[in-house]
Coordinates of C-alpha atoms in Angstrom, one line a residue:
M1 CA -9.3 -92.8 73.9
A2 CA -9.8 -89.9 77.2
P3 CA -12.1 -86.7 75.2
A4 CA -10.0 -83.7 73.7
Q5 CA -9.9 -80.4 76.7
Q6 CA -11.4 -77.4 75.4
V7 CA -9.5 -74.6 76.3
Q8 CA -10.6 -71.4 76.8
V9 CA -8.8 -68.5 74.7
S10 CA -8.7 -64.6 76.4
P11 CA -9.5 -62.2 74.2
P12 CA -6.5 -60.5 73.1
P13 CA -6.1 -56.8 75.0
I14 CA -7.6 -54.1 74.0
L15 CA -4.8 -51.4 75.0
S16 CA -0.2 -51.6 74.3
V17 CA 1.1 -50.1 77.4
L18 CA 3.5 -47.3 76.0
E19 CA 4.7 -45.9 79.1
T20 CA 4.1 -45.6 82.8
T21 CA 5.5 -43.0 85.2
L22 CA 4.9 -41.7 88.8
V23 CA 4.3 -38.0 89.1
T24 CA 5.2 -35.9 91.9
P25 CA 3.5 -32.9 92.3
S26 CA 5.9 -29.1 92.0
P27 CA 7.9 -27.2 94.3
S28 CA 5.5 -24.6 95.0
A29 CA 7.2 -21.3 96.2
G30 CA 10.3 -23.0 96.1
A31 CA 9.4 -26.4 98.2
A32 CA 7.8 -29.7 97.7
P33 CA 4.8 -29.3 99.6
P34 CA 5.1 -30.9 103.1
E35 CA 4.8 -33.9 104.4
C36 CA 1.3 -34.8 105.8
S37 CA -0.9 -37.3 107.8
L38 CA -5.0 -36.2 106.9
P39 CA -7.1 -38.9 109.0
L40 CA -10.6 -40.1 107.4
T41 CA -14.1 -38.5 109.4
F42 CA -16.8 -40.2 109.1
F43 CA -17.6 -39.0 105.9
D44 CA -14.4 -40.7 104.1
V45 CA -14.2 -43.5 106.0
L46 CA -17.5 -45.5 105.0
W47 CA -15.9 -45.0 101.9
L48 CA -13.1 -47.2 102.5
T49 CA -14.2 -51.0 100.6
S50 CA -15.9 -49.2 97.8
P51 CA -14.6 -49.3 94.4
P52 CA -12.5 -46.5 92.6
V53 CA -14.9 -44.1 90.9
E54 CA -13.6 -44.7 87.4
R55 CA -14.2 -41.8 85.1
V56 CA -13.2 -41.1 81.0
F57 CA -12.9 -38.1 79.0
F58 CA -13.2 -39.0 75.2
Y59 CA -11.5 -36.0 73.3
R60 CA -11.5 -35.9 69.3
L61 CA -8.2 -34.4 68.4
A62 CA -7.8 -33.0 64.5
A63 CA -5.8 -34.8 62.0
D64 CA -2.1 -32.9 62.9
A65 CA -2.7 -32.9 66.1
D66 CA 1.0 -33.2 67.5
V67 CA -0.3 -36.7 69.4
P68 CA 3.9 -36.5 71.7
A69 CA 3.6 -32.8 72.9
I70 CA -0.2 -32.9 74.3
L71 CA 1.3 -36.2 76.4
S72 CA 3.7 -34.3 77.6
N73 CA 2.1 -31.4 78.2
L74 CA -0.2 -33.1 80.2
K75 CA 2.3 -34.6 82.5
T76 CA 4.3 -31.6 83.1
S77 CA 0.8 -30.2 83.8
L78 CA -0.3 -32.9 85.8
A79 CA 2.2 -31.6 88.0
K80 CA 1.4 -28.5 88.5
A81 CA -1.8 -29.5 89.9
L82 CA -0.3 -31.9 91.8
S83 CA 0.7 -28.5 94.0
A84 CA -1.6 -28.1 95.2
Y85 CA -3.5 -31.1 95.6
Y86 CA -0.6 -33.4 96.7
P87 CA -2.5 -35.7 99.6
L88 CA -4.1 -36.9 96.0
A89 CA 0.0 -38.2 95.9
G90 CA -0.3 -40.3 98.8
R91 CA -1.8 -43.4 100.3
L92 CA -4.2 -44.5 102.4
R93 CA -3.5 -46.6 105.6
L94 CA -3.7 -47.3 109.2
T95 CA -2.4 -44.4 111.0
P96 CA 0.6 -45.7 112.2
G97 CA 0.3 -47.4 116.4
T98 CA -4.5 -48.0 116.3
A99 CA -5.9 -50.4 115.2
D100 CA -9.0 -48.8 113.3
R101 CA -8.1 -45.0 113.2
H102 CA -7.5 -44.4 109.1
E103 CA -5.8 -41.3 107.0
I104 CA -4.0 -40.4 104.0
Y105 CA -0.3 -40.6 104.4
Y106 CA 1.7 -38.2 101.6
Q107 CA 5.4 -37.6 102.8
P108 CA 8.0 -36.1 99.0
G109 CA 8.6 -38.4 96.7
D110 CA 5.2 -39.8 96.3
G111 CA 3.4 -39.4 92.8
V112 CA 0.4 -40.3 91.3
T113 CA 0.6 -43.1 88.4
F114 CA -0.4 -41.7 84.7
T115 CA -0.4 -43.9 82.0
V116 CA 0.4 -44.1 78.4
A117 CA -1.8 -46.3 76.5
Q118 CA -2.2 -46.5 73.0
Y119 CA -6.0 -48.3 71.9
Y120 CA -5.5 -51.3 69.0
R121 CA -6.8 -49.5 66.2
D122 CA -8.3 -52.8 64.7
H123 CA -10.4 -52.8 67.4
V124 CA -12.8 -49.3 67.1
D125 CA -12.8 -46.0 66.2
F126 CA -12.8 -42.4 67.8
D127 CA -16.9 -42.2 66.7
E128 CA -17.6 -45.6 67.9
L129 CA -16.6 -44.9 72.2
V130 CA -18.8 -41.9 71.9
V131 CA -21.5 -42.3 70.8
D132 CA -25.2 -42.4 73.1
K133 CA -26.2 -46.2 71.6
P134 CA -25.1 -48.6 74.0
R135 CA -21.5 -50.0 73.8
K136 CA -19.8 -52.5 75.6
V137 CA -18.8 -51.6 79.0
C138 CA -15.1 -53.8 78.0
K139 CA -14.9 -51.7 75.4
I140 CA -15.1 -48.3 77.4
A141 CA -13.7 -50.3 80.7
P142 CA -9.8 -50.9 79.7
L143 CA -10.0 -46.6 79.7
A144 CA -9.5 -46.1 82.8
P145 CA -7.1 -47.2 85.0
P146 CA -6.6 -50.0 88.3
L147 CA -6.0 -48.2 91.1
P148 CA -2.0 -49.4 92.0
K149 CA -1.5 -51.8 95.1
G150 CA -0.1 -50.0 98.4
G151 CA -3.3 -47.8 99.0
A152 CA -3.0 -45.3 96.1
V153 CA -6.1 -43.1 96.8
L154 CA -5.1 -42.0 92.5
A155 CA -4.6 -42.8 89.2
L156 CA -4.5 -40.5 85.5
Q157 CA -4.1 -42.9 82.0
A158 CA -4.0 -40.8 78.1
T159 CA -5.1 -43.7 75.8
V160 CA -3.6 -42.5 72.0
L161 CA -7.4 -43.2 70.2
R162 CA -7.6 -43.2 66.5
R163 CA -8.6 -39.7 65.9
G164 CA -8.4 -39.0 69.4
L165 CA -7.7 -39.0 72.3
A166 CA -9.3 -40.5 76.2
V167 CA -8.1 -39.0 80.0
G168 CA -8.8 -41.9 82.7
M169 CA -8.9 -40.6 86.2
A170 CA -9.9 -43.4 89.8
V171 CA -10.3 -42.1 92.6
H172 CA -10.8 -43.9 95.7
H173 CA -14.0 -42.3 97.3
A174 CA -12.6 -41.9 100.9
A175 CA -9.9 -39.2 99.8
C176 CA -12.8 -36.6 98.4
D177 CA -16.1 -37.0 96.9
G178 CA -17.0 -36.3 94.1
A179 CA -16.9 -32.7 94.0
I180 CA -12.9 -31.9 95.1
S181 CA -12.1 -34.9 92.4
T182 CA -13.8 -33.1 89.8
R183 CA -12.4 -29.3 90.9
F184 CA -8.9 -31.2 91.1
L185 CA -9.8 -32.0 87.2
H186 CA -10.2 -28.3 86.5
A187 CA -7.4 -27.6 88.7
W188 CA -4.7 -30.6 86.4
A189 CA -6.7 -28.7 83.0
A190 CA -5.9 -25.2 83.8
A191 CA -3.1 -25.8 84.8
G192 CA -2.1 -26.6 80.9
T193 CA -3.5 -24.0 79.5
G194 CA -2.9 -21.0 81.1
A195 CA -6.4 -20.8 82.2
V196 CA -7.8 -19.9 85.5
A197 CA -8.2 -22.7 88.3
P198 CA -9.9 -23.3 91.3
S199 CA -9.1 -21.5 94.5
P200 CA -6.5 -23.8 95.8
P201 CA -7.8 -26.7 97.9
V202 CA -8.7 -26.3 102.0
I203 CA -6.4 -28.8 103.1
D204 CA -7.6 -29.3 107.0
R205 CA -10.0 -32.3 108.4
T206 CA -10.0 -30.4 111.5
L207 CA -12.7 -28.8 109.8
I208 CA -15.6 -31.9 110.0
K209 CA -16.7 -32.3 114.1
D210 CA -17.7 -35.5 115.1
A211 CA -18.6 -34.5 118.4
T212 CA -21.0 -37.5 119.3
G213 CA -18.4 -40.1 117.7
L214 CA -20.0 -41.2 114.6
Y215 CA -16.6 -42.5 112.9
D216 CA -17.2 -45.1 115.2
V217 CA -20.3 -45.7 114.5
F218 CA -20.0 -45.4 110.5
L219 CA -16.4 -48.3 110.9
K220 CA -18.2 -50.8 112.0
A221 CA -21.1 -50.9 109.6
M222 CA -19.1 -50.7 106.3
P223 CA -18.8 -53.0 104.4
S224 CA -15.9 -55.9 104.5
A225 CA -13.3 -56.0 101.5
D226 CA -15.2 -59.8 101.1
E227 CA -19.1 -58.2 101.1
M228 CA -17.9 -55.7 98.6
E229 CA -16.3 -58.7 96.0
H230 CA -19.5 -59.3 93.8
V231 CA -19.0 -55.8 92.2
K232 CA -16.9 -56.7 89.7
V233 CA -17.5 -55.6 85.7
L234 CA -19.5 -58.3 84.0
D235 CA -18.9 -59.1 80.2
D236 CA -22.2 -58.6 79.0
K237 CA -22.7 -55.5 80.1
L238 CA -23.2 -52.7 78.2
L239 CA -23.7 -48.8 78.6
A240 CA -25.5 -46.2 77.1
T241 CA -26.9 -42.3 77.7
F242 CA -30.1 -41.0 78.0
T243 CA -30.8 -36.9 77.2
L244 CA -33.0 -34.8 79.3
S245 CA -33.3 -31.6 77.0
K246 CA -34.4 -28.8 79.0
E247 CA -37.5 -29.0 77.9
D248 CA -38.7 -32.0 78.8
I249 CA -37.5 -31.8 81.5
Q250 CA -40.1 -28.5 82.3
R251 CA -42.9 -31.1 80.5
V252 CA -42.2 -33.0 83.4
K253 CA -42.2 -30.6 86.2
D254 CA -45.6 -29.7 84.3
V255 CA -47.0 -33.1 84.5
V256 CA -46.2 -33.5 88.1
A257 CA -47.8 -29.7 89.1
S258 CA -51.2 -31.1 86.8
E259 CA -50.8 -34.6 89.0
A260 CA -50.5 -32.6 92.6
A261 CA -53.6 -30.3 92.1
R262 CA -55.4 -33.6 90.6
R263 CA -54.7 -35.1 93.2
G264 CA -55.5 -32.5 95.3
A265 CA -52.2 -32.2 96.9
A266 CA -49.4 -30.5 98.2
P267 CA -46.9 -30.4 94.3
P268 CA -43.3 -31.4 95.3
R269 CA -40.2 -28.7 95.3
C270 CA -39.6 -29.7 91.5
S271 CA -36.0 -28.9 90.4
S272 CA -34.4 -30.0 87.1
L273 CA -32.4 -32.5 89.0
V274 CA -35.3 -33.9 90.9
A275 CA -37.5 -34.0 87.8
T276 CA -34.6 -36.6 85.9
F277 CA -34.4 -38.3 88.9
G278 CA -38.2 -38.5 89.1
F279 CA -38.3 -39.3 85.4
M280 CA -35.4 -41.9 85.3
W281 CA -36.5 -44.3 87.9
P282 CA -39.6 -45.3 87.3
C283 CA -38.6 -45.8 83.7
Y284 CA -35.4 -48.1 85.8
Q285 CA -38.8 -49.7 87.6
R286 CA -40.9 -50.7 84.6
A287 CA -37.3 -52.1 83.0
R288 CA -37.2 -54.1 86.7
D289 CA -40.5 -55.1 86.3
D290 CA -40.9 -56.7 82.8
D291 CA -37.1 -58.5 83.8
A292 CA -39.5 -60.1 87.1
G293 CA -42.1 -61.1 85.4
S294 CA -44.1 -58.6 88.5
N295 CA -44.3 -55.4 89.7
G296 CA -43.3 -56.0 92.8
G297 CA -46.7 -54.5 94.5
D298 CA -46.6 -52.4 97.3
R299 CA -43.5 -53.1 98.6
P300 CA -41.2 -49.9 98.8
T301 CA -38.1 -50.0 96.6
Y302 CA -35.4 -47.2 96.9
L303 CA -33.5 -44.2 95.4
V304 CA -30.4 -43.5 97.1
F305 CA -27.8 -40.4 96.2
P306 CA -25.3 -37.8 97.3
V307 CA -26.5 -34.7 98.8
D308 CA -23.7 -31.8 99.3
H309 CA -23.6 -30.8 103.1
R310 CA -20.8 -28.3 102.6
T311 CA -22.7 -25.0 102.8
R312 CA -24.9 -26.7 105.7
M313 CA -22.4 -27.3 108.3
K314 CA -22.4 -25.5 111.4
P315 CA -20.3 -24.2 110.9
P316 CA -19.9 -24.1 106.7
V317 CA -17.1 -26.1 105.3
P318 CA -15.4 -24.3 102.3
D319 CA -16.5 -25.4 98.9
G320 CA -12.2 -26.3 98.2
Y321 CA -12.7 -28.6 101.0
L322 CA -10.0 -31.8 100.3
G323 CA -12.0 -34.6 101.2
N324 CA -15.6 -36.2 101.6
C325 CA -18.5 -34.0 102.7
V326 CA -21.6 -35.6 101.0
G327 CA -24.8 -37.4 102.6
G328 CA -27.1 -39.9 101.4
A329 CA -30.8 -38.6 100.2
M330 CA -32.8 -41.3 100.4
H331 CA -36.8 -42.0 100.3
A332 CA -39.4 -45.2 99.7
A333 CA -41.4 -45.4 96.3
P334 CA -44.1 -48.4 96.1
M335 CA -42.8 -50.4 93.8
D336 CA -46.6 -50.9 92.0
K337 CA -47.3 -46.8 92.0
L338 CA -43.9 -46.1 91.2
A339 CA -44.0 -47.7 87.8
E340 CA -47.3 -46.6 86.9
A341 CA -46.5 -45.4 83.4
G342 CA -47.6 -41.4 81.8
A343 CA -48.6 -39.1 85.4
G344 CA -49.1 -41.0 88.6
G345 CA -45.6 -43.1 87.9
L346 CA -43.7 -39.6 87.6
F347 CA -45.7 -37.8 91.1
V348 CA -44.7 -40.9 93.4
A349 CA -41.0 -40.9 91.9
C350 CA -40.9 -36.5 92.2
T351 CA -42.8 -36.8 95.7
A352 CA -40.1 -39.5 97.0
V353 CA -36.9 -38.0 95.2
A354 CA -38.6 -34.3 96.6
A355 CA -38.8 -35.4 99.8
A356 CA -35.5 -37.7 100.7
I357 CA -33.4 -33.8 100.1
D358 CA -36.1 -32.5 102.8
E359 CA -35.0 -35.1 104.6
A360 CA -31.3 -34.9 104.1
V361 CA -31.0 -31.3 104.3
R362 CA -32.8 -31.4 108.0
G363 CA -30.8 -34.1 108.8
I364 CA -27.5 -33.3 108.5
R365 CA -28.0 -30.3 111.2
S366 CA -27.9 -32.9 114.1
P367 CA -25.0 -35.3 114.5
E368 CA -27.8 -38.0 115.7
M369 CA -29.6 -37.7 112.6
I370 CA -26.4 -39.4 110.5
A371 CA -26.5 -42.2 113.0
L372 CA -30.5 -42.6 112.4
W373 CA -29.6 -42.3 108.7
L374 CA -27.4 -45.7 108.8
D375 CA -30.7 -47.7 109.7
K376 CA -32.3 -46.9 106.7
F377 CA -29.1 -47.3 104.6
R378 CA -29.9 -51.0 105.7
E379 CA -33.8 -51.2 105.0
A380 CA -32.7 -49.3 101.7
A381 CA -30.5 -51.8 100.1
M382 CA -32.2 -55.7 102.2
A383 CA -35.9 -53.5 100.4
G384 CA -33.6 -53.0 96.9
M385 CA -32.1 -49.0 95.9
W386 CA -31.0 -47.5 93.0
T387 CA -28.2 -45.3 93.8
V388 CA -26.8 -41.8 91.7
A389 CA -22.9 -41.6 90.6
G390 CA -22.0 -37.7 89.9
S391 CA -23.6 -34.2 89.0
P392 CA -24.3 -31.9 86.9
R393 CA -23.2 -29.2 89.0
F394 CA -19.9 -30.4 88.1
R395 CA -18.4 -28.9 84.6
V396 CA -17.2 -32.0 83.3
Y397 CA -18.0 -31.0 80.5
E398 CA -15.7 -27.5 81.1
V399 CA -12.9 -30.3 81.2
D400 CA -10.3 -28.8 78.4
F401 CA -6.8 -29.3 78.6
G402 CA -6.3 -27.3 75.5
F403 CA -7.2 -29.6 72.5
G404 CA -11.1 -29.0 72.9
R405 CA -14.6 -29.4 75.1
P406 CA -15.3 -32.9 76.0
A407 CA -16.5 -35.5 73.2
K408 CA -18.2 -37.4 76.0
V409 CA -17.7 -38.2 79.1
E410 CA -18.3 -42.2 80.9
I411 CA -18.3 -42.7 85.0
V412 CA -17.8 -46.3 84.3
S413 CA -17.6 -47.1 87.1
V414 CA -21.4 -47.3 87.3
A415 CA -21.2 -51.0 85.3
R416 CA -19.4 -52.1 88.8
T417 CA -22.0 -50.5 91.3
G418 CA -25.1 -50.3 88.9
A419 CA -26.0 -46.3 89.6
M420 CA -27.2 -44.2 87.2
A421 CA -24.5 -41.0 86.3
V422 CA -25.5 -37.8 86.3
A423 CA -23.4 -35.2 83.7
E424 CA -24.5 -31.5 82.6
G425 CA -26.3 -32.3 79.1
R426 CA -23.6 -31.6 76.7
S427 CA -25.8 -31.0 73.6
S428 CA -28.0 -28.8 75.2
A429 CA -27.9 -25.8 78.2
G430 CA -30.0 -26.5 80.8
G431 CA -30.2 -30.8 80.1
I432 CA -29.1 -33.5 82.2
E433 CA -27.6 -36.8 80.8
V434 CA -27.7 -39.7 82.7
G435 CA -25.6 -42.5 81.8
I436 CA -27.0 -46.8 82.3
S437 CA -25.5 -50.8 82.5
L438 CA -27.0 -53.3 81.9
P439 CA -26.9 -56.7 80.7
A440 CA -28.3 -55.9 76.6
A441 CA -32.2 -57.7 77.8
G442 CA -32.6 -55.5 80.6
M443 CA -31.2 -51.9 77.9
Q444 CA -33.5 -53.0 74.8
R445 CA -36.3 -53.1 77.9
F446 CA -35.4 -49.4 79.8
Q447 CA -34.4 -48.3 76.0
K448 CA -38.3 -49.1 75.5
C449 CA -39.4 -47.8 78.3
F450 CA -37.2 -44.6 77.9
Q451 CA -38.5 -43.9 74.7
D452 CA -42.3 -44.9 75.5
A453 CA -42.3 -42.0 78.7
I454 CA -40.4 -39.2 77.0
D455 CA -43.2 -39.8 73.9
S456 CA -46.0 -39.5 76.6
L457 CA -44.4 -36.1 77.9
H458 CA -45.1 -34.7 74.8
R459 CA -48.5 -36.3 73.7

């Protein structure tokens, strides 16, 4: 008798899709936005094969909230916002007649997919999704929509939850950076409430000059789609939020200054962001060391994070420039020195982060330096690196569609990339919160390292 075969049963879906609509930009001054082709710049092209950036905004709703009216208003206001951000309704494609030039192409009639879904009520409650403690990524990831095939650069989803609503966004990084994608969200929210919207975006890719052919250099360095296949959300991954209060950040600055004085060294320029990265990086390294059973010796490991270059370009690029204008800041630190508990690890980490910013700011003034950055990035990729997504400057907790500020904002895509997600602290002025995604064992180690480091700060 043949042995019985095991049948794998897929878990039941947690979402029910109620409606999918293509929302086109509203006519402005009586006319639809014009057909346009926006060529990708060297800042854009490196992101061509990267997974989309996925954010989810959780909103608590009143018991008597008129959900159909809320969903209708979201759709109407989206069309209004897209009238200014119409390239985001377009698609990525090869520029006709070329083999290696890419563009965002928009023509009247193009639109953004807007999905309305409902979370099955017996799966999870709103309050379970918005806590800071570790939650299963698989319960949150479906709240961000997939990008439709065919080169779409933006997709949006509103998911009805028990006592709440989740607004999910997926955006292709080759279309724009985080400064613009979140600026669009503020414009969308303002369109639905009548609040003052950000100034319209600047749609002019000629503002990014490429006198030395960096596009071709970056295109060759771009990882292939096959090389990106490892970027998947693991079923066993968790997502958790860790917050540094304003007081915590000040203590980091004080500890680093004292350690510099003890060493007779010049203290690094320790902004709140430097202090936050400098605090989290050793925690992450110690959690990894516990996993590997070794501190890695004096081998280097890198932190890589984005730096906005709009004001640093020559001539400067407007804040509302619709595209990418970020460079990568990175610096190495020895694994063993970084993983030291207490002041030693903090000083090494903050010194490296401050140096990364100084180097990135100097480098943008010389296009040749950007090409040299690629060599350093390859070295970081080989040695091991931790990356950063988001910024406290994006003010994600001020995105109010008319039913209150978000109870929680997640960058779900860090479960794919392994990055740390960064945003302004929602509960305390001057604080910064960080989202981390790790398997259960790694998350437990990170939680312990984080708490030990907090306790050490305030001793």
